[in-house]
């Protein structure tokens, strides 16, 4: 089930809100009902893997309880390794087999298994909790609360990657208390803004770009199409930012404030700034659970610490790339971003001052260029796009290119979604709220006449 | 105290805002649905209280429903744009039936079968069916659907499936067009569905585009005789009364694209032709005619707009062949 689909918006969401409204006065029922709703949501979208999700919750929670009794850290280490193993099996097994086949010049079999929805995200949620438990930072939780942390439907499939410390205390709170109407207005704004980004901007760009990337996988591009393909980063920005905003809005409808995931990243003036504004929750995860542990490892002499620091940065970004998909192009994308961060870090320390406009322009160009590698699926296809940039812009396509004019304007000029929502919800305004209702209806009409595009991050 | 009053006032302000938002959303949705129920934007017969007849659109995938349920017709022409130039009026005159053109642009066989099923559900008495079978019918495995999605929901039996698709800009646009027809401010499109593509592809021009999409060869000899789309058609035809005439035509293509004798492609083509022929065999006034041949007519570029879209000269020949078949069955003389 997709957030941008009628079954979710017109059936599941109203039903889930109604059910939760009925149980809201009963504290002992709230979390259980939210878990049931979340499992129903997951089961609807990925029925074949619902047992995997339930087993994953049970095993990880049981390990935390065992650790609470015996304080044996190996239990947690083993379960984290098991989580990573399951992720590797579903997401990377065929990639590993294919590469082993290349190394040993043999044809190894491929596994015919699908990718469970949200596996990358719920694995990371497990890891965040278990590592913090091991570090003595996290307490033990009851099964229902832990299950909700992992399966909470607004965030289960593609984040935001919420820390246990950010959301656990919010689960089970009464929603319909004084002030709930304001929360719901804010939630509706987030959902409307998210849907607009997804179905109007990102899907319109996808409609233009998908056939071009299909062609790029087959051979060179003509007619200036490469210039359109070069703009893929706008699509993924509005696709994922839209998804995150809808998730945040849905969370608020159940009394849970999820962390923000984007902060107008294409207004960044350098690549380090960019990574603090793009998929923020993933970067915080990588920082705390990959980068810092790598930097704090004592395996190089003190004078080599900068090398270790930059090495850790590069490895973290390479893993960030690999996390996005089992392909060397994703690794390449991550490594290139890691190198850019190292270069940026060195420049800021030793290089001359950069005017911020130049930094912004270079950052945007870099993000757009690397976005081509991210989307193309192979270095060859990416090269077809880059080679096609020698052709003139396809201006003859005129009005059909509107998504690629609107998207950059929004990305460069508008503040982050949370700031836009905060601006419009400073005080109640029934007139504006009516306009928002009309806007939501227009979005429903827009969705009704088009084919559905899955959120890009559902693949990750 | 004052803080409590202010908070309560603020809450009521937010409450009014929430009400305004949801009220507008739900109100607009109810109004739109009411419009849909009254007008039935696609003339599907599932809704519609005003009794407006016909539609005004060139989107054949959605307008075919209106024509397919029109009781003024008792015979139909099915296919994609390679069937478009067959004039139903000509066939009606020659065969004494009332033909409607139900071609759907760019459609695959399973989509044409959905239209056929809709036509059959709305007609107890069917005189004849003409099917223009392009290479899409010759696939050995049903391909994954690609491109613009076909509106199966329009041809579905379920009103709920249909109603769920009526919240769209397209449905609202169609509803207003239908209202325009009802008010006499718009003309409904030709009821028999004939639209020549020569208004967009004028005579005298040949574009080297739209090569016939012959399917990939079968991976084994056994697979060569497997045609899932033709089998689905066969099932439909078997369910029809014996007096319903079936004429299947393979539309002509520009001669250089006709499979050369002795090639793998020719073997494939022959197997497909045999399967199509089997659908009509043994039925009264039914026939299979293969116009995809290499002759003087198909070698002449002037007879085509591109590799697969033929000009009226060939369409008239095809109509004569169909009319003869509806009269004489397999023994008909089909001069081409």
PDB file of N, CA and C in Angstrom, chain B residues 247-325:
ATOM      1  N   UNK B 247     -14.994 -12.881 -38.415  1.00  0.00           N
ATOM      2  CA  UNK B 247     -14.002 -12.699 -39.479  1.00  0.00           C
ATOM      3  C   UNK B 247     -12.740 -12.121 -38.838  1.00  0.00           C
ATOM      4  N   UNK B 248     -11.656 -12.864 -38.992  1.00  0.00           N
ATOM      5  CA  UNK B 248     -10.374 -12.380 -38.467  1.00  0.00           C
ATOM      6  C   UNK B 248      -9.510 -11.976 -39.643  1.00  0.00           C
ATOM      7  N   UNK B 249      -9.019 -10.750 -39.609  1.00  0.00           N
ATOM      8  CA  UNK B 249      -8.127 -10.307 -40.680  1.00  0.00           C
ATOM      9  C   UNK B 249      -6.765  -9.961 -40.091  1.00  0.00           C
ATOM     10  N   UNK B 250      -5.720 -10.359 -40.791  1.00  0.00           N
ATOM     11  CA  UNK B 250      -4.370  -9.896 -40.436  1.00  0.00           C
ATOM     12  C   UNK B 250      -4.114  -8.668 -41.289  1.00  0.00           C
ATOM     13  N   UNK B 251      -3.973  -7.491 -40.678  1.00  0.00           N
ATOM     14  CA  UNK B 251      -3.861  -6.259 -41.470  1.00  0.00           C
ATOM     15  C   UNK B 251      -2.595  -6.237 -42.325  1.00  0.00           C
ATOM     16  N   UNK B 252      -2.661  -5.587 -43.482  1.00  0.00           N
ATOM     17  CA  UNK B 252      -1.469  -5.505 -44.333  1.00  0.00           C
ATOM     18  C   UNK B 252      -0.401  -4.611 -43.708  1.00  0.00           C
ATOM     19  N   UNK B 253       0.839  -4.934 -43.989  1.00  0.00           N
ATOM     20  CA  UNK B 253       1.938  -4.046 -43.598  1.00  0.00           C
ATOM     21  C   UNK B 253       2.772  -3.778 -44.844  1.00  0.00           C
ATOM     22  N   UNK B 254       3.559  -2.729 -44.807  1.00  0.00           N
ATOM     23  CA  UNK B 254       4.410  -2.371 -45.941  1.00  0.00           C
ATOM     24  C   UNK B 254       5.287  -3.581 -46.303  1.00  0.00           C
ATOM     25  N   UNK B 255       5.327  -3.925 -47.585  1.00  0.00           N
ATOM     26  CA  UNK B 255       5.897  -5.203 -48.042  1.00  0.00           C
ATOM     27  C   UNK B 255       7.262  -5.567 -47.440  1.00  0.00           C
ATOM     28  N   UNK B 256       8.229  -4.630 -47.360  1.00  0.00           N
ATOM     29  CA  UNK B 256       9.534  -5.048 -46.815  1.00  0.00           C
ATOM     30  C   UNK B 256       9.462  -5.585 -45.376  1.00  0.00           C
ATOM     31  N   UNK B 257       8.364  -5.341 -44.686  1.00  0.00           N
ATOM     32  CA  UNK B 257       8.264  -5.843 -43.304  1.00  0.00           C
ATOM     33  C   UNK B 257       7.536  -7.192 -43.242  1.00  0.00           C
ATOM     34  N   UNK B 258       7.121  -7.705 -44.400  1.00  0.00           N
ATOM     35  CA  UNK B 258       6.460  -9.014 -44.410  1.00  0.00           C
ATOM     36  C   UNK B 258       7.546 -10.092 -44.264  1.00  0.00           C
ATOM     37  N   UNK B 259       7.373 -11.051 -43.337  1.00  0.00           N
ATOM     38  CA  UNK B 259       8.414 -12.076 -43.139  1.00  0.00           C
ATOM     39  C   UNK B 259       8.749 -12.804 -44.432  1.00  0.00           C
ATOM     40  N   UNK B 260      10.038 -12.925 -44.696  1.00  0.00           N
ATOM     41  CA  UNK B 260      10.487 -13.548 -45.949  1.00  0.00           C
ATOM     42  C   UNK B 260      10.335 -15.070 -45.887  1.00  0.00           C
ATOM     43  N   UNK B 261       9.927 -15.633 -47.006  1.00  0.00           N
ATOM     44  CA  UNK B 261       9.703 -17.072 -47.095  1.00  0.00           C
ATOM     45  C   UNK B 261      10.966 -17.836 -46.688  1.00  0.00           C
ATOM     46  N   UNK B 262      10.777 -18.873 -45.870  1.00  0.00           N
ATOM     47  CA  UNK B 262      11.909 -19.709 -45.481  1.00  0.00           C
ATOM     48  C   UNK B 262      12.619 -19.228 -44.226  1.00  0.00           C
ATOM     49  N   UNK B 263      12.234 -18.085 -43.727  1.00  0.00           N
ATOM     50  CA  UNK B 263      12.898 -17.570 -42.525  1.00  0.00           C
ATOM     51  C   UNK B 263      12.162 -18.044 -41.275  1.00  0.00           C
ATOM     52  N   UNK B 264      12.850 -17.891 -40.151  1.00  0.00           N
ATOM     53  CA  UNK B 264      12.251 -18.224 -38.852  1.00  0.00           C
ATOM     54  C   UNK B 264      10.983 -17.400 -38.628  1.00  0.00           C
ATOM     55  N   UNK B 265      11.053 -16.125 -39.034  1.00  0.00           N
ATOM     56  CA  UNK B 265       9.901 -15.239 -38.843  1.00  0.00           C
ATOM     57  C   UNK B 265       8.695 -15.729 -39.640  1.00  0.00           C
ATOM     58  N   UNK B 266       8.964 -16.260 -40.851  1.00  0.00           N
ATOM     59  CA  UNK B 266       7.858 -16.756 -41.686  1.00  0.00           C
ATOM     60  C   UNK B 266       7.217 -17.992 -41.056  1.00  0.00           C
ATOM     61  N   UNK B 267       8.075 -18.849 -40.468  1.00  0.00           N
ATOM     62  CA  UNK B 267       7.536 -20.033 -39.775  1.00  0.00           C
ATOM     63  C   UNK B 267       6.639 -19.609 -38.614  1.00  0.00           C
ATOM     64  N   UNK B 268       7.116 -18.629 -37.878  1.00  0.00           N
ATOM     65  CA  UNK B 268       6.342 -18.106 -36.744  1.00  0.00           C
ATOM     66  C   UNK B 268       5.003 -17.562 -37.243  1.00  0.00           C
ATOM     67  N   UNK B 269       5.076 -16.800 -38.306  1.00  0.00           N
ATOM     68  CA  UNK B 269       3.869 -16.172 -38.855  1.00  0.00           C
ATOM     69  C   UNK B 269       2.859 -17.236 -39.292  1.00  0.00           C
ATOM     70  N   UNK B 270       3.407 -18.293 -39.935  1.00  0.00           N
ATOM     71  CA  UNK B 270       2.519 -19.345 -40.430  1.00  0.00           C
ATOM     72  C   UNK B 270       1.816 -20.049 -39.253  1.00  0.00           C
ATOM     73  N   UNK B 271       2.571 -20.283 -38.175  1.00  0.00           N
ATOM     74  CA  UNK B 271       1.983 -20.946 -36.997  1.00  0.00           C
ATOM     75  C   UNK B 271       0.881 -20.073 -36.393  1.00  0.00           C
ATOM     76  N   UNK B 272       1.124 -18.779 -36.361  1.00  0.00           N
ATOM     77  CA  UNK B 272       0.134 -17.861 -35.795  1.00  0.00           C
ATOM     78  C   UNK B 272      -1.114 -17.818 -36.686  1.00  0.00           C
ATOM     79  N   UNK B 273      -0.880 -17.748 -37.996  1.00  0.00           N
ATOM     80  CA  UNK B 273      -2.016 -17.739 -38.936  1.00  0.00           C
ATOM     81  C   UNK B 273      -2.875 -18.987 -38.757  1.00  0.00           C
ATOM     82  N   UNK B 274      -2.191 -20.139 -38.560  1.00  0.00           N
ATOM     83  CA  UNK B 274      -2.931 -21.393 -38.395  1.00  0.00           C
ATOM     84  C   UNK B 274      -3.797 -21.332 -37.135  1.00  0.00           C
ATOM     85  N   UNK B 275      -3.238 -20.791 -36.076  1.00  0.00           N
ATOM     86  CA  UNK B 275      -3.996 -20.691 -34.818  1.00  0.00           C
ATOM     87  C   UNK B 275      -5.181 -19.747 -34.973  1.00  0.00           C
ATOM     88  N   UNK B 276      -4.984 -18.645 -35.681  1.00  0.00           N
ATOM     89  CA  UNK B 276      -6.082 -17.693 -35.892  1.00  0.00           C
ATOM     90  C   UNK B 276      -7.158 -18.312 -36.775  1.00  0.00           C
ATOM     91  N   UNK B 277      -6.704 -19.034 -37.776  1.00  0.00           N
ATOM     92  CA  UNK B 277      -7.660 -19.682 -38.693  1.00  0.00           C
ATOM     93  C   UNK B 277      -8.524 -20.693 -37.941  1.00  0.00           C
ATOM     94  N   UNK B 278      -7.891 -21.375 -36.974  1.00  0.00           N
ATOM     95  CA  UNK B 278      -8.627 -22.386 -36.203  1.00  0.00           C
ATOM     96  C   UNK B 278      -9.790 -21.763 -35.419  1.00  0.00           C
ATOM     97  N   UNK B 279      -9.680 -20.491 -35.097  1.00  0.00           N
ATOM     98  CA  UNK B 279     -10.745 -19.822 -34.322  1.00  0.00           C
ATOM     99  C   UNK B 279     -12.023 -19.724 -35.152  1.00  0.00           C
ATOM    100  N   UNK B 280     -11.880 -19.505 -36.450  1.00  0.00           N
ATOM    101  CA  UNK B 280     -13.063 -19.295 -37.297  1.00  0.00           C
ATOM    102  C   UNK B 280     -13.555 -20.578 -37.957  1.00  0.00           C
ATOM    103  N   UNK B 281     -12.724 -21.594 -37.950  1.00  0.00           N
ATOM    104  CA  UNK B 281     -13.054 -22.825 -38.674  1.00  0.00           C
ATOM    105  C   UNK B 281     -14.351 -23.436 -38.156  1.00  0.00           C
ATOM    106  N   UNK B 282     -15.172 -23.857 -39.098  1.00  0.00           N
ATOM    107  CA  UNK B 282     -16.406 -24.552 -38.740  1.00  0.00           C
ATOM    108  C   UNK B 282     -17.556 -23.628 -38.390  1.00  0.00           C
ATOM    109  N   UNK B 283     -17.323 -22.327 -38.392  1.00  0.00           N
ATOM    110  CA  UNK B 283     -18.411 -21.404 -38.058  1.00  0.00           C
ATOM    111  C   UNK B 283     -19.051 -20.894 -39.352  1.00  0.00           C
ATOM    112  N   UNK B 284     -20.348 -20.652 -39.285  1.00  0.00           N
ATOM    113  CA  UNK B 284     -21.062 -20.133 -40.444  1.00  0.00           C
ATOM    114  C   UNK B 284     -20.572 -18.724 -40.767  1.00  0.00           C
ATOM    115  N   UNK B 285     -20.480 -18.396 -42.031  1.00  0.00           N
ATOM    116  CA  UNK B 285     -20.163 -17.057 -42.529  1.00  0.00           C
ATOM    117  C   UNK B 285     -18.923 -16.470 -41.825  1.00  0.00           C
ATOM    118  N   UNK B 286     -17.995 -17.351 -41.535  1.00  0.00           N
ATOM    119  CA  UNK B 286     -16.780 -16.904 -40.835  1.00  0.00           C
ATOM    120  C   UNK B 286     -15.563 -17.190 -41.685  1.00  0.00           C
ATOM    121  N   UNK B 287     -14.512 -16.430 -41.452  1.00  0.00           N
ATOM    122  CA  UNK B 287     -13.334 -16.612 -42.296  1.00  0.00           C
ATOM    123  C   UNK B 287     -12.109 -15.993 -41.644  1.00  0.00           C
ATOM    124  N   UNK B 288     -10.945 -16.481 -42.081  1.00  0.00           N
ATOM    125  CA  UNK B 288      -9.668 -15.883 -41.687  1.00  0.00           C
ATOM    126  C   UNK B 288      -8.992 -15.387 -42.958  1.00  0.00           C
ATOM    127  N   UNK B 289      -8.605 -14.121 -42.975  1.00  0.00           N
ATOM    128  CA  UNK B 289      -7.969 -13.573 -44.183  1.00  0.00           C
ATOM    129  C   UNK B 289      -6.638 -12.933 -43.785  1.00  0.00           C
ATOM    130  N   UNK B 290      -5.582 -13.371 -44.425  1.00  0.00           N
ATOM    131  CA  UNK B 290      -4.266 -12.799 -44.160  1.00  0.00           C
ATOM    132  C   UNK B 290      -3.932 -11.764 -45.237  1.00  0.00           C
ATOM    133  N   UNK B 291      -3.954 -10.497 -44.870  1.00  0.00           N
ATOM    134  CA  UNK B 291      -3.583  -9.440 -45.822  1.00  0.00           C
ATOM    135  C   UNK B 291      -2.116  -9.039 -45.691  1.00  0.00           C
ATOM    136  N   UNK B 292      -1.409  -9.698 -44.799  1.00  0.00           N
ATOM    137  CA  UNK B 292      -0.001  -9.326 -44.619  1.00  0.00           C
ATOM    138  C   UNK B 292       0.838 -10.122 -45.610  1.00  0.00           C
ATOM    139  N   UNK B 293       0.738  -9.715 -46.837  1.00  0.00           N
ATOM    140  CA  UNK B 293       1.459 -10.420 -47.902  1.00  0.00           C
ATOM    141  C   UNK B 293       2.261  -9.413 -48.719  1.00  0.00           C
ATOM    142  N   UNK B 294       3.182  -9.940 -49.470  1.00  0.00           N
ATOM    143  CA  UNK B 294       4.034  -9.104 -50.313  1.00  0.00           C
ATOM    144  C   UNK B 294       3.445  -9.117 -51.727  1.00  0.00           C
ATOM    145  N   UNK B 295       2.795  -8.013 -52.127  1.00  0.00           N
ATOM    146  CA  UNK B 295       2.279  -7.922 -53.494  1.00  0.00           C
ATOM    147  C   UNK B 295       2.387  -6.476 -53.982  1.00  0.00           C
ATOM    148  N   UNK B 296       1.866  -6.225 -55.141  1.00  0.00           N
ATOM    149  CA  UNK B 296       2.024  -4.885 -55.727  1.00  0.00           C
ATOM    150  C   UNK B 296       1.388  -3.816 -54.840  1.00  0.00           C
ATOM    151  N   UNK B 297       0.268  -4.162 -54.224  1.00  0.00           N
ATOM    152  CA  UNK B 297      -0.424  -3.183 -53.375  1.00  0.00           C
ATOM    153  C   UNK B 297       0.397  -2.828 -52.136  1.00  0.00           C
ATOM    154  N   UNK B 298       0.977  -3.854 -51.514  1.00  0.00           N
ATOM    155  CA  UNK B 298       1.711  -3.577 -50.264  1.00  0.00           C
ATOM    156  C   UNK B 298       3.126  -3.066 -50.536  1.00  0.00           C
ATOM    157  N   UNK B 299       3.563  -3.176 -51.784  1.00  0.00           N
ATOM    158  CA  UNK B 299       4.883  -2.629 -52.128  1.00  0.00           C
ATOM    159  C   UNK B 299       4.802  -1.133 -52.425  1.00  0.00           C
ATOM    160  N   UNK B 300       3.628  -0.648 -52.634  1.00  0.00           N
ATOM    161  CA  UNK B 300       3.446   0.761 -53.002  1.00  0.00           C
ATOM    162  C   UNK B 300       3.368   1.634 -51.737  1.00  0.00           C
ATOM    163  N   UNK B 301       4.364   2.499 -51.557  1.00  0.00           N
ATOM    164  CA  UNK B 301       4.410   3.358 -50.373  1.00  0.00           C
ATOM    165  C   UNK B 301       3.168   4.240 -50.263  1.00  0.00           C
ATOM    166  N   UNK B 302       2.602   4.590 -51.418  1.00  0.00           N
ATOM    167  CA  UNK B 302       1.434   5.480 -51.387  1.00  0.00           C
ATOM    168  C   UNK B 302       0.245   4.840 -50.680  1.00  0.00           C
ATOM    169  N   UNK B 303       0.303   3.529 -50.529  1.00  0.00           N
ATOM    170  CA  UNK B 303      -0.806   2.839 -49.864  1.00  0.00           C
ATOM    171  C   UNK B 303      -0.638   2.750 -48.349  1.00  0.00           C
ATOM    172  N   UNK B 304       0.415   3.403 -47.844  1.00  0.00           N
ATOM    173  CA  UNK B 304       0.669   3.344 -46.400  1.00  0.00           C
ATOM    174  C   UNK B 304       1.021   4.731 -45.856  1.00  0.00           C
ATOM    175  N   UNK B 305       0.668   4.942 -44.580  1.00  0.00           N
ATOM    176  CA  UNK B 305       1.104   6.149 -43.876  1.00  0.00           C
ATOM    177  C   UNK B 305       2.433   5.882 -43.170  1.00  0.00           C
ATOM    178  N   UNK B 306       2.612   4.636 -42.749  1.00  0.00           N
ATOM    179  CA  UNK B 306       3.891   4.161 -42.202  1.00  0.00           C
ATOM    180  C   UNK B 306       3.940   2.652 -42.417  1.00  0.00           C
ATOM    181  N   UNK B 307       4.779   1.954 -41.676  1.00  0.00           N
ATOM    182  CA  UNK B 307       4.944   0.518 -41.963  1.00  0.00           C
ATOM    183  C   UNK B 307       3.663  -0.294 -41.733  1.00  0.00           C
ATOM    184  N   UNK B 308       2.796   0.150 -40.815  1.00  0.00           N
ATOM    185  CA  UNK B 308       1.632  -0.694 -40.470  1.00  0.00           C
ATOM    186  C   UNK B 308       0.283  -0.019 -40.724  1.00  0.00           C
ATOM    187  N   UNK B 309       0.278   1.286 -40.938  1.00  0.00           N
ATOM    188  CA  UNK B 309      -1.005   1.974 -41.108  1.00  0.00           C
ATOM    189  C   UNK B 309      -1.284   2.191 -42.595  1.00  0.00           C
ATOM    190  N   UNK B 310      -2.312   1.506 -43.062  1.00  0.00           N
ATOM    191  CA  UNK B 310      -2.597   1.496 -44.494  1.00  0.00           C
ATOM    192  C   UNK B 310      -3.592   2.600 -44.853  1.00  0.00           C
ATOM    193  N   UNK B 311      -3.601   2.938 -46.133  1.00  0.00           N
ATOM    194  CA  UNK B 311      -4.457   4.018 -46.633  1.00  0.00           C
ATOM    195  C   UNK B 311      -5.830   3.474 -47.042  1.00  0.00           C
ATOM    196  N   UNK B 312      -6.799   4.381 -47.324  1.00  0.00           N
ATOM    197  CA  UNK B 312      -8.163   3.951 -47.658  1.00  0.00           C
ATOM    198  C   UNK B 312      -8.237   2.968 -48.823  1.00  0.00           C
ATOM    199  N   UNK B 313      -7.298   3.061 -49.788  1.00  0.00           N
ATOM    200  CA  UNK B 313      -7.331   2.139 -50.934  1.00  0.00           C
ATOM    201  C   UNK B 313      -7.324   0.691 -50.431  1.00  0.00           C
ATOM    202  N   UNK B 314      -6.432   0.408 -49.507  1.00  0.00           N
ATOM    203  CA  UNK B 314      -6.349  -0.948 -48.978  1.00  0.00           C
ATOM    204  C   UNK B 314      -7.530  -1.236 -48.055  1.00  0.00           C
ATOM    205  N   UNK B 315      -7.959  -0.208 -47.308  1.00  0.00           N
ATOM    206  CA  UNK B 315      -9.094  -0.413 -46.396  1.00  0.00           C
ATOM    207  C   UNK B 315     -10.329  -0.869 -47.167  1.00  0.00           C
ATOM    208  N   UNK B 316     -10.541  -0.259 -48.371  1.00  0.00           N
ATOM    209  CA  UNK B 316     -11.723  -0.648 -49.169  1.00  0.00           C
ATOM    210  C   UNK B 316     -11.612  -2.110 -49.598  1.00  0.00           C
ATOM    211  N   UNK B 317     -10.384  -2.532 -49.958  1.00  0.00           N
ATOM    212  CA  UNK B 317     -10.167  -3.929 -50.355  1.00  0.00           C
ATOM    213  C   UNK B 317     -10.481  -4.861 -49.185  1.00  0.00           C
ATOM    214  N   UNK B 318     -10.020  -4.449 -48.001  1.00  0.00           N
ATOM    215  CA  UNK B 318     -10.239  -5.280 -46.809  1.00  0.00           C
ATOM    216  C   UNK B 318     -11.737  -5.363 -46.509  1.00  0.00           C
ATOM    217  N   UNK B 319     -12.424  -4.215 -46.609  1.00  0.00           N
ATOM    218  CA  UNK B 319     -13.880  -4.218 -46.368  1.00  0.00           C
ATOM    219  C   UNK B 319     -14.586  -5.175 -47.336  1.00  0.00           C
ATOM    220  N   UNK B 320     -14.134  -5.157 -48.607  1.00  0.00           N
ATOM    221  CA  UNK B 320     -14.760  -6.067 -49.593  1.00  0.00           C
ATOM    222  C   UNK B 320     -14.539  -7.523 -49.194  1.00  0.00           C
ATOM    223  N   UNK B 321     -13.321  -7.809 -48.711  1.00  0.00           N
ATOM    224  CA  UNK B 321     -13.001  -9.175 -48.290  1.00  0.00           C
ATOM    225  C   UNK B 321     -13.846  -9.589 -47.089  1.00  0.00           C
ATOM    226  N   UNK B 322     -14.023  -8.687 -46.170  1.00  0.00           N
ATOM    227  CA  UNK B 322     -14.831  -8.997 -44.971  1.00  0.00           C
ATOM    228  C   UNK B 322     -16.288  -9.211 -45.381  1.00  0.00           C
ATOM    229  N   UNK B 323     -16.795  -8.312 -46.241  1.00  0.00           N
ATOM    230  CA  UNK B 323     -18.189  -8.427 -46.677  1.00  0.00           C
ATOM    231  C   UNK B 323     -18.410  -9.754 -47.404  1.00  0.00           C
ATOM    232  N   UNK B 324     -17.452 -10.120 -48.264  1.00  0.00           N
ATOM    233  CA  UNK B 324     -17.573 -11.395 -48.991  1.00  0.00           C
ATOM    234  C   UNK B 324     -17.562 -12.565 -48.017  1.00  0.00           C
ATOM    235  N   UNK B 325     -16.725 -12.473 -46.990  1.00  0.00           N
ATOM    236  CA  UNK B 325     -16.644 -13.546 -45.997  1.00  0.00           C
ATOM    237  C   UNK B 325     -17.941 -13.658 -45.223  1.00  0.00           C
TER     238      UNK B 325
END
